[in-house]
XYZ file of C-alpha atoms in Angstrom:
668
model
C -109.107 95.795 43.293
C -109.704 99.021 41.606
C -113.090 99.664 40.365
C -112.152 99.804 36.506
C -110.735 96.459 37.025
C -113.535 95.279 39.242
C -115.931 96.182 36.129
C -113.866 95.135 32.868
C -112.737 90.480 34.295
C -117.004 90.624 34.494
C -116.760 92.253 30.615
C -114.674 90.275 29.364
C -116.657 87.395 30.248
C -119.553 88.722 28.324
C -116.588 89.881 25.794
C -115.652 86.248 25.611
C -119.369 84.319 25.995
C -121.137 86.776 23.883
C -118.234 86.686 20.909
C -117.384 82.782 20.573
C -119.577 82.077 17.751
C -118.733 85.394 15.697
C -115.076 84.952 16.733
C -112.933 81.767 18.937
C -110.530 84.242 18.429
C -112.382 86.479 20.367
C -113.614 83.843 22.631
C -109.843 82.791 23.092
C -108.780 86.225 23.620
C -111.089 87.177 26.468
C -110.771 83.365 27.815
C -106.915 84.352 27.827
C -106.667 87.845 29.252
C -109.346 86.432 32.133
C -106.616 84.052 32.851
C -103.681 86.202 33.179
C -105.804 88.650 35.857
C -106.283 85.303 37.511
C -102.698 84.434 37.715
C -102.015 87.875 38.881
C -104.552 87.796 41.926
C -102.895 84.381 42.722
C -99.623 85.762 43.042
C -100.654 88.661 44.743
C -102.956 86.626 47.104
C -106.188 88.937 46.448
C -108.853 85.963 48.063
C -106.966 84.766 51.222
C -107.083 88.112 51.783
C -110.645 88.727 51.769
C -111.206 86.058 53.953
C -112.458 84.148 50.942
C -112.939 80.013 52.116
C -112.255 78.407 48.996
C -114.637 75.928 48.338
C -113.939 72.114 47.726
C -116.463 71.624 45.349
C -114.329 74.589 43.184
C -111.283 72.213 43.923
C -112.984 69.311 42.867
C -113.878 71.011 39.049
C -110.380 72.418 39.543
C -108.800 68.535 39.291
C -111.030 67.557 37.255
C -110.195 70.565 34.448
C -106.431 68.978 35.549
C -106.770 65.263 35.423
C -108.135 65.886 31.280
C -104.701 67.235 30.593
C -102.683 64.599 32.617
C -103.837 61.855 30.916
C -103.912 63.443 27.558
C -100.277 64.189 28.309
C -99.915 61.152 29.679
C -101.565 59.217 26.208
C -99.129 61.676 24.172
C -96.163 60.756 25.810
C -96.828 56.530 25.734
C -97.070 57.378 21.375
C -93.738 58.960 21.800
C -94.634 62.689 21.156
C -96.275 62.717 17.456
C -96.664 65.374 16.436
C -100.941 65.287 15.791
C -100.702 64.081 19.102
C -99.321 66.962 20.150
C -101.680 69.527 18.712
C -104.590 67.780 20.407
C -102.262 68.469 23.336
C -102.522 71.525 22.876
C -105.979 71.835 22.707
C -106.988 70.285 25.703
C -103.627 72.441 28.205
C -106.066 75.044 27.726
C -108.354 73.512 30.780
C -105.636 74.273 33.157
C -106.710 77.897 32.946
C -109.680 76.787 34.818
C -108.525 77.954 38.272
C -107.156 81.287 37.597
C -110.579 82.003 35.608
C -112.300 80.915 38.671
C -109.988 83.092 41.095
C -110.102 86.396 38.622
C -113.976 86.162 38.570
C -114.093 85.560 42.053
C -112.318 88.559 42.800
C -114.339 90.601 40.216
C -117.391 89.502 42.463
C -119.680 88.192 39.438
C -122.818 87.272 40.469
C -125.821 86.226 38.910
C -127.221 89.422 37.271
C -123.806 89.712 35.687
C -123.276 86.014 34.616
C -126.732 85.859 32.750
C -126.072 89.043 30.988
C -122.653 87.284 29.481
C -125.063 84.308 28.638
C -127.671 86.303 27.340
C -124.991 87.829 24.734
C -125.221 84.117 22.886
C -127.939 84.584 21.664
C -127.477 88.123 20.546
C -125.039 86.622 18.298
C -126.522 84.039 16.869
C -129.445 86.441 15.755
C -126.521 88.686 14.462
C -125.100 86.140 12.624
C -128.583 85.459 10.858
C -129.104 88.932 10.087
C -126.053 88.953 8.737
C -126.661 86.145 6.792
C -130.267 87.122 5.259
C -128.277 90.633 4.559
C -125.275 89.226 2.557
C -128.354 87.098 0.729
C -130.728 89.752 0.072
C -132.850 89.067 2.632
C -133.742 85.858 1.022
C -134.454 83.037 4.143
C -135.225 80.107 1.086
C -130.783 80.142 0.372
C -130.475 80.296 3.966
C -133.129 77.311 5.059
C -131.875 75.179 1.286
C -128.531 74.837 3.246
C -127.177 74.006 6.910
C -127.017 77.107 8.535
C -123.693 77.327 10.375
C -123.617 81.267 10.872
C -119.760 80.920 8.828
C -118.616 78.366 11.018
C -118.582 74.611 11.234
C -123.126 74.175 11.351
C -122.393 71.321 14.075
C -120.636 73.932 16.248
C -122.712 76.385 15.339
C -126.275 74.687 16.042
C -125.277 73.288 19.500
C -123.258 76.246 21.136
C -127.058 78.388 19.303
C -128.870 76.031 21.386
C -127.399 75.967 24.560
C -127.025 79.317 24.982
C -130.964 80.052 23.630
C -131.376 77.937 26.640
C -129.522 79.637 28.958
C -130.580 82.955 28.068
C -134.104 81.753 29.050
C -132.669 80.529 32.077
C -131.721 84.396 32.444
C -135.008 85.368 30.986
C -136.780 83.571 34.114
C -133.965 84.789 36.442
C -135.286 88.623 35.480
C -139.289 87.673 35.324
C -138.548 86.797 39.152
C -136.104 89.428 39.780
C -139.101 91.775 38.912
C -137.651 93.076 36.121
C -139.979 92.208 33.749
C -138.705 94.333 30.626
C -135.386 92.221 30.986
C -137.321 89.093 31.400
C -139.467 89.553 28.321
C -136.267 90.251 26.161
C -134.533 87.302 27.232
C -136.857 84.877 26.415
C -137.486 86.836 23.348
C -133.734 86.170 21.984
C -133.641 82.749 23.813
C -136.690 81.397 21.886
C -134.968 83.260 19.227
C -131.869 81.657 19.287
C -133.026 77.787 19.940
C -135.293 78.642 16.449
C -132.255 79.499 14.736
C -130.057 76.761 16.113
C -132.854 74.756 14.560
C -131.569 75.314 11.182
C -128.186 73.626 11.229
C -130.286 70.369 11.486
C -128.067 69.318 13.894
C -129.360 65.595 15.046
C -127.706 65.617 18.755
C -129.736 69.349 19.070
C -133.129 66.985 18.746
C -131.537 64.576 21.300
C -130.461 67.313 23.841
C -133.783 69.759 22.964
C -135.412 67.609 25.786
C -133.041 67.374 28.292
C -132.858 71.242 28.164
C -136.036 71.700 28.428
C -136.694 69.326 31.622
C -134.018 71.383 33.058
C -136.925 74.450 33.164
C -139.034 72.395 35.149
C -137.045 73.103 38.464
C -137.394 76.806 37.995
C -141.369 76.591 37.854
C -144.337 75.909 40.792
C -145.228 72.537 41.635
C -148.627 72.568 40.218
C -146.709 73.812 36.876
C -144.814 70.714 36.502
C -146.782 68.604 35.387
C -147.461 70.676 32.500
C -143.846 71.831 31.397
C -142.977 67.541 30.876
C -146.404 68.137 28.322
C -145.517 70.830 26.664
C -141.755 69.760 26.082
C -143.155 66.799 24.998
C -145.048 68.301 22.684
C -141.967 70.680 21.633
C -139.749 67.605 21.634
C -141.773 66.423 18.664
C -142.361 69.263 16.467
C -139.109 69.385 16.152
C -138.012 66.193 15.235
C -141.317 66.262 13.054
C -139.921 69.230 11.215
C -136.493 68.344 10.640
C -136.144 66.648 7.572
C -133.025 64.988 8.100
C -133.948 63.811 12.241
C -137.055 62.811 10.197
C -135.709 61.040 6.933
C -133.055 59.239 9.229
C -136.463 57.657 11.713
C -138.297 56.674 8.472
C -135.396 54.854 7.225
C -134.673 53.389 9.855
C -138.044 51.911 10.856
C -138.930 50.955 6.945
C -135.897 49.221 6.019
C -133.570 49.779 8.872
C -130.959 51.857 6.743
C -129.928 55.536 7.795
C -128.275 58.271 6.046
C -125.264 58.145 5.052
C -123.560 60.700 7.581
C -124.834 57.926 10.527
C -123.493 55.283 8.217
C -120.473 56.847 8.775
C -120.736 57.521 12.637
C -121.979 53.862 13.430
C -118.698 52.651 11.299
C -115.783 54.516 13.440
C -117.476 54.153 16.475
C -117.207 50.645 15.877
C -113.374 51.051 15.078
C -112.881 53.194 18.019
C -114.241 50.663 20.120
C -111.956 48.098 18.227
C -109.012 50.125 18.829
C -110.342 50.712 22.527
C -110.257 46.871 23.191
C -106.279 46.414 21.026
C -105.332 48.969 24.117
C -106.980 49.441 26.988
C -104.631 50.614 29.252
C -103.079 53.310 27.621
C -105.293 53.713 23.845
C -103.397 54.422 20.904
C -102.444 58.364 21.467
C -103.852 61.138 20.603
C -102.309 61.105 17.283
C -102.893 57.093 16.824
C -106.485 57.610 16.210
C -105.911 59.216 13.045
C -102.757 57.226 11.603
C -104.933 53.990 12.993
C -108.305 55.189 10.728
C -106.133 56.500 7.483
C -104.426 52.762 7.655
C -108.174 51.076 7.373
C -108.806 53.474 4.551
C -106.065 52.791 3.056
C -105.622 48.606 3.395
C -109.695 49.054 2.625
C -110.994 47.472 5.927
C -113.636 50.116 6.330
C -115.007 52.685 3.588
C -113.673 54.984 1.749
C -115.405 57.944 3.323
C -113.933 57.872 6.799
C -111.005 58.848 5.169
C -113.484 62.157 4.552
C -115.089 62.647 7.760
C -113.659 61.311 10.405
C -109.971 61.207 10.782
C -109.872 63.859 13.268
C -111.444 62.480 15.838
C -114.683 59.294 16.485
C -117.500 61.819 16.467
C -118.034 60.756 20.246
C -116.570 61.639 23.091
C -116.408 58.697 24.642
C -115.223 56.424 22.336
C -112.617 58.836 20.946
C -110.956 59.454 24.361
C -111.253 55.394 25.058
C -109.954 54.951 21.669
C -107.145 57.968 22.647
C -106.529 56.792 25.959
C -107.931 53.624 27.497
C -109.539 53.651 30.566
C -107.917 56.498 31.788
C -109.494 58.823 29.112
C -112.491 57.155 30.098
C -112.234 58.465 33.590
C -111.294 61.495 32.750
C -114.075 62.430 30.214
C -116.451 61.323 32.970
C -114.801 63.726 35.884
C -114.929 66.253 33.244
C -118.779 66.773 32.523
C -120.199 64.449 36.038
C -118.316 66.234 38.716
C -119.815 69.636 37.465
C -123.155 68.472 37.040
C -123.387 66.775 39.966
C -122.283 70.020 41.974
C -124.252 72.230 40.085
C -127.421 70.168 40.246
C -127.447 69.936 43.881
C -128.819 73.023 44.662
C -131.270 73.060 41.118
C -133.623 73.409 44.525
C -132.393 75.946 46.535
C -135.312 78.523 47.978
C -132.442 81.235 46.924
C -133.459 82.465 43.551
C -129.999 83.454 42.042
C -128.347 80.440 43.990
C -131.423 78.008 41.576
C -130.918 80.057 38.698
C -127.482 79.730 38.452
C -127.334 75.915 39.228
C -129.930 75.338 36.397
C -127.277 76.775 34.179
C -124.629 74.952 35.156
C -126.102 71.689 34.946
C -127.910 72.345 31.543
C -123.856 73.790 30.476
C -122.960 69.412 31.351
C -126.654 68.132 30.671
C -125.816 70.100 27.039
C -122.025 68.723 26.538
C -122.905 65.471 27.422
C -125.577 65.023 24.899
C -123.490 66.883 21.722
C -120.831 64.809 22.647
C -122.864 61.372 22.016
C -122.312 62.799 18.222
C -119.060 64.586 18.240
C -115.985 64.909 20.302
C -116.603 67.625 21.948
C -113.377 68.007 23.914
C -110.945 68.139 20.651
C -112.735 70.869 18.707
C -111.153 74.227 20.152
C -113.906 76.359 20.088
C -116.195 73.719 22.034
C -113.469 73.502 24.539
C -112.596 76.691 25.458
C -116.637 77.538 25.732
C -116.841 74.681 27.984
C -113.978 76.099 29.735
C -115.101 79.831 30.399
C -119.082 78.815 30.551
C -118.343 76.761 33.506
C -115.805 79.383 35.519
C -118.258 81.903 34.631
C -121.082 79.890 36.261
C -118.846 78.331 39.573
C -117.158 81.911 40.559
C -121.146 83.119 40.518
C -122.657 80.886 42.077
C -120.133 80.402 44.669
C -120.356 83.974 45.473
C -124.173 83.884 45.605
C -123.985 81.328 47.666
C -122.149 83.012 50.173
C -124.488 85.640 50.024
C -127.370 83.442 50.934
C -127.511 82.817 54.533
C -128.840 86.121 56.116
C -131.614 85.426 58.637
C -131.950 84.549 62.067
C -133.108 81.998 64.165
C -136.176 81.695 65.384
C -135.618 79.042 67.750
C -134.015 78.050 70.923
C -130.711 75.952 70.994
C -128.623 74.366 73.527
C -125.114 73.266 72.659
C -123.806 70.027 74.151
C -120.020 69.419 74.963
C -118.719 66.515 76.693
C -114.435 66.496 78.037
C -111.598 65.678 79.591
C -108.293 67.059 79.345
C -109.129 69.589 76.532
C -107.747 72.815 77.988
C -105.979 73.496 74.628
C -109.570 73.027 72.898
C -112.306 74.108 75.505
C -112.381 77.715 74.990
C -112.188 78.350 71.101
C -114.572 75.149 71.128
C -117.309 76.947 73.084
C -117.091 80.744 72.067
C -117.477 79.072 68.270
C -120.632 77.479 69.525
C -121.709 80.709 70.412
C -122.390 81.975 67.660
C -125.949 79.740 67.285
C -126.039 78.930 70.645
C -128.447 80.142 73.465
C -127.384 77.584 76.485
C -124.018 75.362 76.759
C -123.287 72.598 78.740
C -120.429 71.367 79.439
C -120.252 67.402 81.206
C -116.635 66.785 82.375
C -115.557 63.161 83.025
C -112.602 64.025 85.566
C -109.951 66.281 83.615
C -106.651 66.472 85.596
C -105.721 70.051 83.942
C -107.720 73.450 83.451
C -110.446 72.528 81.354
C -113.288 73.080 84.088
C -112.167 76.076 85.066
C -111.908 77.397 81.399
C -115.667 75.854 80.796
C -117.180 78.155 83.565
C -116.064 81.222 81.730
C -117.759 80.342 78.648
C -120.809 77.614 79.716
C -123.994 77.961 80.925
C -124.574 74.013 82.915
C -120.359 72.668 83.828
C -120.594 69.575 85.649
C -118.274 66.614 86.536
C -119.415 62.989 86.351
C -117.474 59.532 86.505
C -116.994 58.181 82.396
C -119.942 55.527 81.416
C -118.455 56.014 77.399
C -119.098 58.041 74.649
C -122.856 57.450 74.056
C -123.839 57.309 77.892
C -121.972 60.446 78.253
C -123.255 62.192 75.636
C -127.292 61.248 76.515
C -126.658 62.815 79.857
C -125.534 66.142 78.492
C -128.383 65.844 76.128
C -131.063 65.438 79.156
C -129.560 68.613 80.517
C -130.677 70.637 77.523
C -133.134 72.551 77.321
C -133.869 74.348 74.130
C -135.901 73.340 71.093
C -132.867 72.498 68.798
C -129.571 70.381 69.969
C -126.349 70.787 68.939
C -123.696 68.483 69.703
C -119.840 68.828 69.707
C -116.805 67.658 69.871
C -114.317 69.628 72.072
C -111.948 69.356 69.427
C -114.637 71.039 67.079
C -115.309 74.519 65.462
C -118.229 76.174 64.217
C -117.209 78.638 61.367
C -118.438 82.077 61.293
C -119.721 81.010 57.344
C -121.586 77.502 59.424
C -122.598 79.937 61.599
C -124.744 82.239 59.035
C -126.111 79.135 57.786
C -126.756 77.071 60.942
C -128.843 80.520 61.837
C -130.301 81.358 58.357
C -131.800 77.378 58.304
C -133.458 77.921 62.048
C -135.335 80.830 61.283
C -137.945 78.358 59.243
C -136.165 74.539 59.459
C -136.445 72.356 56.240
C -136.104 69.521 57.668
C -135.320 67.702 61.181
C -131.882 67.435 61.740
C -128.995 68.336 59.815
C -125.341 67.144 58.895
C -122.162 69.409 58.891
C -119.631 68.208 56.597
C -116.086 68.028 58.762
C -112.929 70.399 57.483
C -110.268 68.268 59.442
C -107.191 70.098 60.084
C -104.181 68.084 61.104
C -100.508 69.235 60.674
C -101.070 72.993 59.742
C -103.404 71.721 56.652
C -107.165 71.774 56.599
C -108.430 68.684 54.648
C -110.911 68.668 52.033
C -111.272 65.588 51.244
C -110.551 62.008 51.920
C -111.757 61.930 55.709
C -112.854 65.121 55.623
C -115.778 63.897 53.254
C -117.747 62.542 56.399
C -120.597 64.638 57.353
C -122.029 63.621 61.039
C -124.948 64.835 62.263
C -124.573 67.228 64.747
C -127.208 69.721 65.174
C -131.319 68.190 65.565
C -134.288 69.098 66.757
C -134.484 67.477 70.288
C -137.960 66.064 70.659
C -137.852 62.160 70.604
C -134.019 62.039 70.097
C -131.680 59.804 72.139
C -127.791 58.601 71.786
C -126.935 55.303 71.297
C -125.205 53.663 73.888
C -122.281 52.170 72.576
C -118.781 53.096 74.120
C -117.636 54.984 71.008
C -118.764 56.014 67.416
C -122.019 56.219 69.184
C -124.902 57.513 67.190
C -127.527 59.835 67.139
C -131.082 57.983 66.832
C -133.859 60.418 65.532
C -137.365 59.243 65.172
C -138.371 57.703 62.112
C -140.218 60.177 59.232
C -137.584 62.824 60.306
C -136.433 64.772 57.287
C -132.213 65.398 57.736
C -130.462 67.211 55.209
C -126.447 67.985 54.902
C -125.308 72.027 55.173
C -122.534 73.054 53.091
C -120.975 75.008 55.659
C -117.441 73.123 56.866
C -117.017 71.935 60.809
C -112.921 72.215 61.238
C -112.369 69.044 63.539
C -108.829 69.570 65.093
C -108.377 65.671 65.699
C -105.068 65.737 66.801
C -102.448 68.014 68.531
C -99.460 65.965 66.753
C -98.315 62.735 65.781
C -97.569 61.497 68.608
C -101.417 62.344 70.207
C -102.482 60.818 66.709
C -100.894 57.730 67.492
C -102.130 57.479 71.398
C -106.303 58.773 70.099
C -105.810 55.987 67.303
C -104.889 53.048 69.554
C -107.340 54.420 71.997
C -110.067 54.708 69.461
C -109.293 51.661 68.185
C -109.393 49.348 70.845
C -112.602 50.712 72.178
C -113.864 49.881 68.888
C -113.184 46.055 69.090
C -114.215 46.491 73.078
C -117.720 47.511 71.418
C -117.607 44.785 68.278
C -117.124 42.405 70.756
C -119.980 43.554 73.269
C -122.289 43.062 69.968
C -121.269 39.487 69.473
C -119.044 40.011 66.573
C -116.317 37.556 65.491
C -112.800 37.622 63.591
C -111.849 33.667 62.490
C -108.363 35.232 60.639
C -106.562 37.770 60.012
C -107.520 37.855 56.589
C -110.027 40.162 57.972
C -108.944 42.954 59.142
C -106.162 43.262 56.545
C -108.986 43.462 53.671
C -110.934 45.932 55.913
C -107.730 48.422 56.579
C -106.537 48.164 52.609
C -110.209 48.813 52.103
C -110.449 51.799 53.995
C -106.795 53.374 52.783
C -108.646 52.878 48.873
C -112.160 54.300 50.183
C -110.155 57.441 52.302
C -107.119 58.279 49.773
C -108.663 57.306 46.506
C -113.215 56.914 46.456
C -113.304 60.503 48.804
C -110.365 62.157 46.647
C -107.839 61.932 49.611
C -104.860 62.495 47.277
C -105.830 65.810 46.806
C -104.990 67.108 50.492
C -101.593 66.057 49.275
C -99.160 64.714 51.726
C -101.196 64.836 55.080
C -103.902 63.239 53.225
C -101.811 60.233 52.562
C -100.881 60.469 55.614
C -104.445 60.395 56.704
C -105.334 57.691 55.313
C -102.325 55.113 56.006
C -103.908 56.493 60.019
C -107.563 55.350 59.656
C -106.318 52.213 57.384
C -103.842 51.270 60.368
C -106.632 52.088 63.171
C -109.113 49.660 61.078
C -106.655 47.413 61.278
C -106.438 47.293 65.044
C -109.833 46.979 65.386
C -110.311 44.227 63.838
C -107.458 42.997 65.027
C -108.453 43.513 68.629
C -111.572 41.695 68.074
C -109.749 38.367 66.904
C -107.483 38.831 70.310
C -110.589 38.744 72.321
C -112.401 36.206 70.323
C -108.604 34.124 70.720
C -108.909 34.723 74.140
C -112.574 33.580 74.618
C -112.194 30.407 72.774
C -109.061 29.255 75.099
C -111.232 30.444 78.403
């Protein structure tokens, strides 16, 4: 990528976010240009050419954005391609640009600094909007205070996004403060606070609901001793904000005295009930994207609801959850939940990261998802093009910057001695690559072979420090034997078909420079039939790295466990442990049958029983549902489906085998 292009793409992010509240066309135009650039990079395969390892978290976010559009298309189809529904689908369809945006911004190398400058421009635009309004009214602040200030757009949209922009600017101020740039930090903090204050001029009640939650998200950026005081400050600010808002104060006063609300809230409550009834009438499909408008208009015409709903509430139900429930049924509820909670979970995981840029970006991303969750209590934010496009661009920018920073966050060298242990039998196809990858993190490599008839032992001796041939007592006992030969402070227990990737090696060495846990789980990246699986069975993270003292293996024949002393802390790393489970489908069948039968024998040894074939059948079905749906195995395509079926078959065979053992035992 040329230097001008590398500079242009972050500039488009800044223009799009900074100009969002000045003109929705600026936001839409910048988003489209970035997406077109991303499509070009996708066609040229620019990121794979750099060795970029696609984070599975980004793939999950991509699914959430696409799923929302697919559900909208399904809803439009079910209602018969109505014109009103088509317009709504056109708004929702922008979400399919998430992946091109991520690719463009990742290729440009946008990081925390660039992302926070873009967020700071949101606050600048809020201030410019107020200054422009003052100039138009010849500096009369009283005139602005007498109305709901909206900066030239809908006061609700302006108030919500101005509040979110101000809070994100404050996060940027904290970041620059920690980066020892006091002048920039001061400017960002002043701009952020100013934007938050201006947002309150919109008199938007959802702002007052969201404010304390957004303020609480700043606490992870404070030291532990300051967090208790921070909670008190947040409470004081929230109470002061409510007390200073005439609309909110009057609503609360009316609710406490005569249980009445103002006209706006009465209309919302009425339309929420109407939307809920629409959902109950059509829970599986909803009434369609355009069906909501037609239903409200019909109810108003028939006198079933207040006439005021025809003036304020025909476009949407003023609540994201209820709006999606009414228009798209249960699929709509699910699509909305994934669109909010998948990004929320991904960003929140890194809130307390010790890497400063990562922690601040995590707070910002969590703040965006939380803000939209709160704003969606009284608005259908994803039916408004400004709200939706803003969410799309800001999430793409923050996600790109987050994973770029995560890749740069592991740079230290380990300060402890590590022993790698591997047990083998007939693994000549795997053992060399396994041992070479282990050497990236291990000072000592120990291989215990159980009578290989191929070249496994000869190859192992070229790379390992200790190679011994023993009998085969079962997985647990054999791994315990290998553990007893280890001399390192830490032990990395690998299978011969596993590989430590360079990214995972950097992360392990970084964490072992100053260990923050006593054991680490390493997420699997199962690789079969030429495809790396990011979900399904790859959703597991087996325990592989641990402090040696006091640790042992269970004596199980198969699926042995690492027994960690109580009280020790276990963490899960991000890097992937590549797992080449099968050479081909024939090997898959052979290995699956072996593990299923060993599992049957192990359960029988422990006294487990299965008295009917119904149980193996149900367990097999549940395994398929867990691997394919709950762990998002369907995102891995045809190989993901085949893997889910294979594991379901293994589960069925294991319990069917136990049934045969019980049956033979009873006859004998």
